Structure formats: C-alpha cells, structure tokens
mmCIF file of C-alpha atoms in Angstrom:
data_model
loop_
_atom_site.group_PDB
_atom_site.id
_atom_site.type_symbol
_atom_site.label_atom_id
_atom_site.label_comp_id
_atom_site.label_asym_id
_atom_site.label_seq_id
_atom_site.Cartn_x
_atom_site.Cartn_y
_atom_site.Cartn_z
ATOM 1 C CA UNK A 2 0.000 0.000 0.000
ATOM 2 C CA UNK A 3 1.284 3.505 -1.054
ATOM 3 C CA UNK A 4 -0.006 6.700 -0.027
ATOM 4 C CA UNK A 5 0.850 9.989 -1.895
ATOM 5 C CA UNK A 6 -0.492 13.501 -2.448
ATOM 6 C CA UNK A 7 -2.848 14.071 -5.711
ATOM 7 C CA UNK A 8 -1.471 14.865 -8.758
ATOM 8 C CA UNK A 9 -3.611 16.767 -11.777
ATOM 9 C CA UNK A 10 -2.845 13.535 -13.508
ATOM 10 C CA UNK A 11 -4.719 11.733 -10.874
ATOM 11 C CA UNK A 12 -8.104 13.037 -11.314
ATOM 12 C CA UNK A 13 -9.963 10.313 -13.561
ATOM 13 C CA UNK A 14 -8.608 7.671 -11.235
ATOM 14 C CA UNK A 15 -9.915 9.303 -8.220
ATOM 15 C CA UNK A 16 -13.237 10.240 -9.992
ATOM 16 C CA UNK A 17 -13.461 6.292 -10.809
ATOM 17 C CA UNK A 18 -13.312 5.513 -7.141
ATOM 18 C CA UNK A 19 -15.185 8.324 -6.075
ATOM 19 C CA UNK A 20 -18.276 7.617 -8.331
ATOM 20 C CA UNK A 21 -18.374 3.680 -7.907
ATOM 21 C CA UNK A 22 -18.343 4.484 -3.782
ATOM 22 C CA UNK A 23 -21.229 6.812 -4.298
ATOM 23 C CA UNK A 24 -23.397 4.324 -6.448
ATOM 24 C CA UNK A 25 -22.655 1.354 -3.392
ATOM 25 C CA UNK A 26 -22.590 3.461 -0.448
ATOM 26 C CA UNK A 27 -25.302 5.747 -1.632
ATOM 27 C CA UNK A 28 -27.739 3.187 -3.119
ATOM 28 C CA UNK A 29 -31.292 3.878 -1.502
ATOM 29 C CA UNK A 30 -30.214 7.145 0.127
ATOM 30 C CA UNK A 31 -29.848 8.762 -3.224
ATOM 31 C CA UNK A 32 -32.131 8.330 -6.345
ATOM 32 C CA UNK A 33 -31.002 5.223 -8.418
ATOM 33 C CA UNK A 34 -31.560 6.859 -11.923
ATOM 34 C CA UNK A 35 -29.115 9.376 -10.211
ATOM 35 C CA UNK A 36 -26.687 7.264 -9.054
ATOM 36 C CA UNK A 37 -26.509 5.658 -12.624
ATOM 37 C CA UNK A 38 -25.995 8.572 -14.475
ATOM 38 C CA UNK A 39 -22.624 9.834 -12.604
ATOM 39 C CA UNK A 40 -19.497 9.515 -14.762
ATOM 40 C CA UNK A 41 -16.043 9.365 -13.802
ATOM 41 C CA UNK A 42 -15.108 11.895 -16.925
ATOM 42 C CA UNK A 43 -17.617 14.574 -15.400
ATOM 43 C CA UNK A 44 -16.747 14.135 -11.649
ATOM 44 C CA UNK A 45 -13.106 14.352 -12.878
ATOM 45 C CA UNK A 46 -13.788 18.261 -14.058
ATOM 46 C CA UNK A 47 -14.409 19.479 -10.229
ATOM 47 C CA UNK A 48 -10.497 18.417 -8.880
ATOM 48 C CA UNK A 49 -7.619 21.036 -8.360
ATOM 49 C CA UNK A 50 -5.342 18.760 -7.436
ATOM 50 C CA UNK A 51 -1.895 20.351 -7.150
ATOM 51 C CA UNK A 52 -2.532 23.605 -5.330
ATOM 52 C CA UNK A 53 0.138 24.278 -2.920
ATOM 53 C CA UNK A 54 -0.577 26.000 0.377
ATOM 54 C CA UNK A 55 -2.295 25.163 4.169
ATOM 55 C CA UNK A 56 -5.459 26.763 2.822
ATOM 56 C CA UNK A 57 -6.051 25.031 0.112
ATOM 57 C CA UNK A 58 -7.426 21.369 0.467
ATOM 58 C CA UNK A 59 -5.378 18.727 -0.409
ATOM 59 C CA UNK A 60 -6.242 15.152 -1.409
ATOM 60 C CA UNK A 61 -3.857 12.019 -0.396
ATOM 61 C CA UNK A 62 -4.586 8.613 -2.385
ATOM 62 C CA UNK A 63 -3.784 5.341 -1.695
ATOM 63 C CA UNK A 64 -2.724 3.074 -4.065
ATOM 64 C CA UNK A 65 -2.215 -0.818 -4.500
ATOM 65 C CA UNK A 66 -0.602 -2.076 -7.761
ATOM 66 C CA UNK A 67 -0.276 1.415 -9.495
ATOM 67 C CA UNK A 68 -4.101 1.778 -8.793
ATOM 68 C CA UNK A 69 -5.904 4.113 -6.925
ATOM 69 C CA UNK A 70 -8.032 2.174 -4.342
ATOM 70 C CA UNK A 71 -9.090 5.088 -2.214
ATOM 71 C CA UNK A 72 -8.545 8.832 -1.405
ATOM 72 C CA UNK A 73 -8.634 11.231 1.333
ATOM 73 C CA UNK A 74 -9.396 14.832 1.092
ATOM 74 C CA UNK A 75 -9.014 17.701 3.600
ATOM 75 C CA UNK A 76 -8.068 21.339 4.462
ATOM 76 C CA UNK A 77 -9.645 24.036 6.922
ATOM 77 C CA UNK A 78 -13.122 23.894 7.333
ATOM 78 C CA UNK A 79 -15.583 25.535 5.656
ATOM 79 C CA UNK A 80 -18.133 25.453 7.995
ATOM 80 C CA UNK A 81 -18.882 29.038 9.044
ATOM 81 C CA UNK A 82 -19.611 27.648 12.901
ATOM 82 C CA UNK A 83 -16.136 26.163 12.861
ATOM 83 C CA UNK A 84 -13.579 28.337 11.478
ATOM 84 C CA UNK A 85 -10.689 27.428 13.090
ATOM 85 C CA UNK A 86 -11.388 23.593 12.621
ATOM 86 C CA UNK A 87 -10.012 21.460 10.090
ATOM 87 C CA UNK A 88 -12.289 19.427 7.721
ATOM 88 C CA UNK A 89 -12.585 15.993 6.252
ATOM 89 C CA UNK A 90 -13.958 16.952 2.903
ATOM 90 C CA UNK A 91 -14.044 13.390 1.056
ATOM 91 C CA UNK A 92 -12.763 9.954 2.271
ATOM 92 C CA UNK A 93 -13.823 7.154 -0.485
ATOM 93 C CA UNK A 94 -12.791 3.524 -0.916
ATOM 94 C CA UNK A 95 -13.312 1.915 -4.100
ATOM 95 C CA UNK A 96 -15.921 -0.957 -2.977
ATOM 96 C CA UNK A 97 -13.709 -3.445 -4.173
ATOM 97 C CA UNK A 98 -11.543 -2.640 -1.065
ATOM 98 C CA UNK A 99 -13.935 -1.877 1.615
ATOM 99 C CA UNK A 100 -13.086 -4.411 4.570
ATOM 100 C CA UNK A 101 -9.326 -4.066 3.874
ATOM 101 C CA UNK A 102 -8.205 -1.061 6.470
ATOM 102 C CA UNK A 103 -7.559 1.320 3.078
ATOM 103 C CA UNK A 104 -10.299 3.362 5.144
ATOM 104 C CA UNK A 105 -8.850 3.439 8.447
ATOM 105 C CA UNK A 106 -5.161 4.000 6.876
ATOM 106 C CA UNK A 107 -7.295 7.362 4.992
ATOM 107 C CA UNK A 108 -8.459 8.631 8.062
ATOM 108 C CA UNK A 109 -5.163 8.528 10.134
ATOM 109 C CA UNK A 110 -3.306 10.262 7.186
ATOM 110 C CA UNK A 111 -6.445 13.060 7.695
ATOM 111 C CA UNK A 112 -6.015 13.462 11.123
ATOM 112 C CA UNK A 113 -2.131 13.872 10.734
ATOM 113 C CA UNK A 114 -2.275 16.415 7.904
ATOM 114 C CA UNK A 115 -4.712 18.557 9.760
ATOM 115 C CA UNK A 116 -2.922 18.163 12.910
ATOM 116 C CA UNK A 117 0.422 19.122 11.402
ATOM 117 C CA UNK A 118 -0.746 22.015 9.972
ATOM 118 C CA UNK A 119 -2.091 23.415 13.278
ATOM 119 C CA UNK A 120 -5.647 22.141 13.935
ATOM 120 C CA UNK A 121 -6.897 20.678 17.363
ATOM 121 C CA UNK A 122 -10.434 19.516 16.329
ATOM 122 C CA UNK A 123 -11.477 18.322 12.994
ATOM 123 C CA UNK A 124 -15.197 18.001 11.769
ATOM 124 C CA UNK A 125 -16.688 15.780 8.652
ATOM 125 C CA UNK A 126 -20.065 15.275 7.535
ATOM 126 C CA UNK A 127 -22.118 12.327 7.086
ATOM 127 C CA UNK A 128 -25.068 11.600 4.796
ATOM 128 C CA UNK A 129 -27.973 11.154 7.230
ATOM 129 C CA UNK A 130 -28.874 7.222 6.811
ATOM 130 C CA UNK A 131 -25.623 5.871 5.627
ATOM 131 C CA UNK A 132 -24.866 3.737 9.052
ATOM 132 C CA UNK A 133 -21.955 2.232 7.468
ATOM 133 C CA UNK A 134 -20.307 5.419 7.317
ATOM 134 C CA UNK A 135 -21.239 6.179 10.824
ATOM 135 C CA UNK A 136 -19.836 2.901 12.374
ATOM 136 C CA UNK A 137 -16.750 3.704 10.645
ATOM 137 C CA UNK A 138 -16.154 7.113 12.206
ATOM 138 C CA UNK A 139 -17.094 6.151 15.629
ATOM 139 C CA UNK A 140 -14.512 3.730 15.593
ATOM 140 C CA UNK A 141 -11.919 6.241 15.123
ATOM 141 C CA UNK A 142 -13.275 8.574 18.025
ATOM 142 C CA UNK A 143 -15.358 11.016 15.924
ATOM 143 C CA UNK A 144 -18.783 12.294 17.829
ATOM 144 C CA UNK A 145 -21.931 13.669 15.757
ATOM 145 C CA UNK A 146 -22.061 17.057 17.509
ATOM 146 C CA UNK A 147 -26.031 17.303 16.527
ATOM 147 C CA UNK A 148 -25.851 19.747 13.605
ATOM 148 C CA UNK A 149 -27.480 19.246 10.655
ATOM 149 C CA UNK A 150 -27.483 20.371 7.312
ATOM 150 C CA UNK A 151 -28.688 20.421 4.005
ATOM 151 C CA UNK A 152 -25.791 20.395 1.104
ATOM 152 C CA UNK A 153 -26.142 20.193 -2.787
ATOM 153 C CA UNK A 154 -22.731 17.813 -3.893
ATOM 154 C CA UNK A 155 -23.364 17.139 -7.565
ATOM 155 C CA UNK A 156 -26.736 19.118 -7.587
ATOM 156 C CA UNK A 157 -28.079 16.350 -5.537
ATOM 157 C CA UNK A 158 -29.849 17.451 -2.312
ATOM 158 C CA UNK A 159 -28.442 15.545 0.669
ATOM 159 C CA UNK A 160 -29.057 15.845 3.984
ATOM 160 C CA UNK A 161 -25.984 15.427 6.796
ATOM 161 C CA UNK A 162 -24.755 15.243 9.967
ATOM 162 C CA UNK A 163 -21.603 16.941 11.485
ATOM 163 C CA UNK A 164 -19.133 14.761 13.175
ATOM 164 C CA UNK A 165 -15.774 16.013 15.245
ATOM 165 C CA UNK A 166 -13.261 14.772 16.700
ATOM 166 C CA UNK A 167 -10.038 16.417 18.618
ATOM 167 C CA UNK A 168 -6.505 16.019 17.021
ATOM 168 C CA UNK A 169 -3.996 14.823 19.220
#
C-alpha cells in the first residue's frame, strides 16, 4: 500500500473511485436513476489537485498495484460555525476494497495532515442514513455534535450530519 499527495494527472482515477463508492454506499439514500448517471469523466472536471498552500485542500490517495483504491481529502473547514477547525472533505474507498483497512489507513493520514498544519479539532459530515459510514467514524473517536445540514454535492440534495473529533 502507497499513499501519496494528488497529482492533476490523478483526477480520472480518483473520480473512478469516487463515483463507484457513491453508487454502493449511496444506493437507496440517493435516487437510483441518479446514481446511474454519474461519470467518472464529469466528476473528474471538479479536482484542483496540485494547489500548494495550508489553505487550500489537499487530497492524499492510496494506491495498490499502481491503482488508486481510495482517497482522502481535507483542508480548513468551511463550515462558518467552525472556522478554526479542520475538515474531512471526502474519504472514499473503491468498494472493491472496503473491509481491507484502506479506510482506516485514509483517516489517520487526515487526522495527521490537519494536525500538522495546526488544527486541534477536525469536523466531517455524514449523509444522514448511511450507518456504514457512521460505524466507521465512531470507531476512530469522531462524535456527531447534533448539527445538521442540508448540502447540494453534484446538484443532488443531501441531507448530513456533522461529526468532530479532537486532534492529538
């Protein structure tokens, strides 16, 4: 298992995993005909990958043979009620993968990026009904702190829950 930073040249891989963990993780939360219609080629038009600087997010992968199997992506939060927290934007694990700790190796790298660029607390949010997702971030010591919100990620309306978590 390898774990790097992003690179431009990264994005359709990471779209790839990013859409096929939406359509399994997401199926019955989110419209089917929805899920369907996501492509790798458009979801691959939203990255920046390769900005340099502690304010701008940044996105660590993991890959296994060459591939990308799963990708973390975080930077200060942009959550107006926590300003001086940092934020797990995006942590997706190809499905094929799920099971095999890719997930809990993401979310350690997460914590020690935001931690080593100053943070003490760290917040995420969670699609409301995706209990998988929730089991998995209990585990590792994040808390849903009660707020909710409505979001619009790929002009889908979602509803979430905030999570948090100190850094050590």
């Amino acid at each position: 298992m390898l774990l790097r930073a992003a690179k431009p040249l990264d994005a359709l891989g990471v779209a790839r995993v990013h859409v096929r963990s939406w359509r399994a993780a997401y199926r019955g939360l989110l419209p089917d005909d929805y899920l369907d219609a996501l492509t790798p080629k458009n979801r691959a038009r939203g990255y920046s990958f390769g900005a340099r600087g502690l304010a701008y997010p940044a996105t660590i992968l993991v890959l296994e043979h060459e591939e990308i199997c799963g990708f973390v992506t975080t930077g200060p939060s942009q959550d107006p009620q926590n300003p001086n927290a940092g934020e797990v934007m995006a942590l997706y694990v190809d499905p094929e993968h799920w099971g095999s700790g890719i997930g809990r190796t993401l979310i350690g790298a997460a914590r020690e990026r935001l931690h080593a660029i100053g943070f003490t607390a760290a917040i995420l949010w969670v699609l409301d009904g995706n209990e998988n997702a929730k089991r998995f971030y209990a585990a590792d010591g994040w808390t849903p702190d009660g707020s909710r919100r409505i979001d619009r990620p790929w002009g889908q309306v979602v509803h979430e829950l905030r999570y948090r978590r100190p850094l050590p």
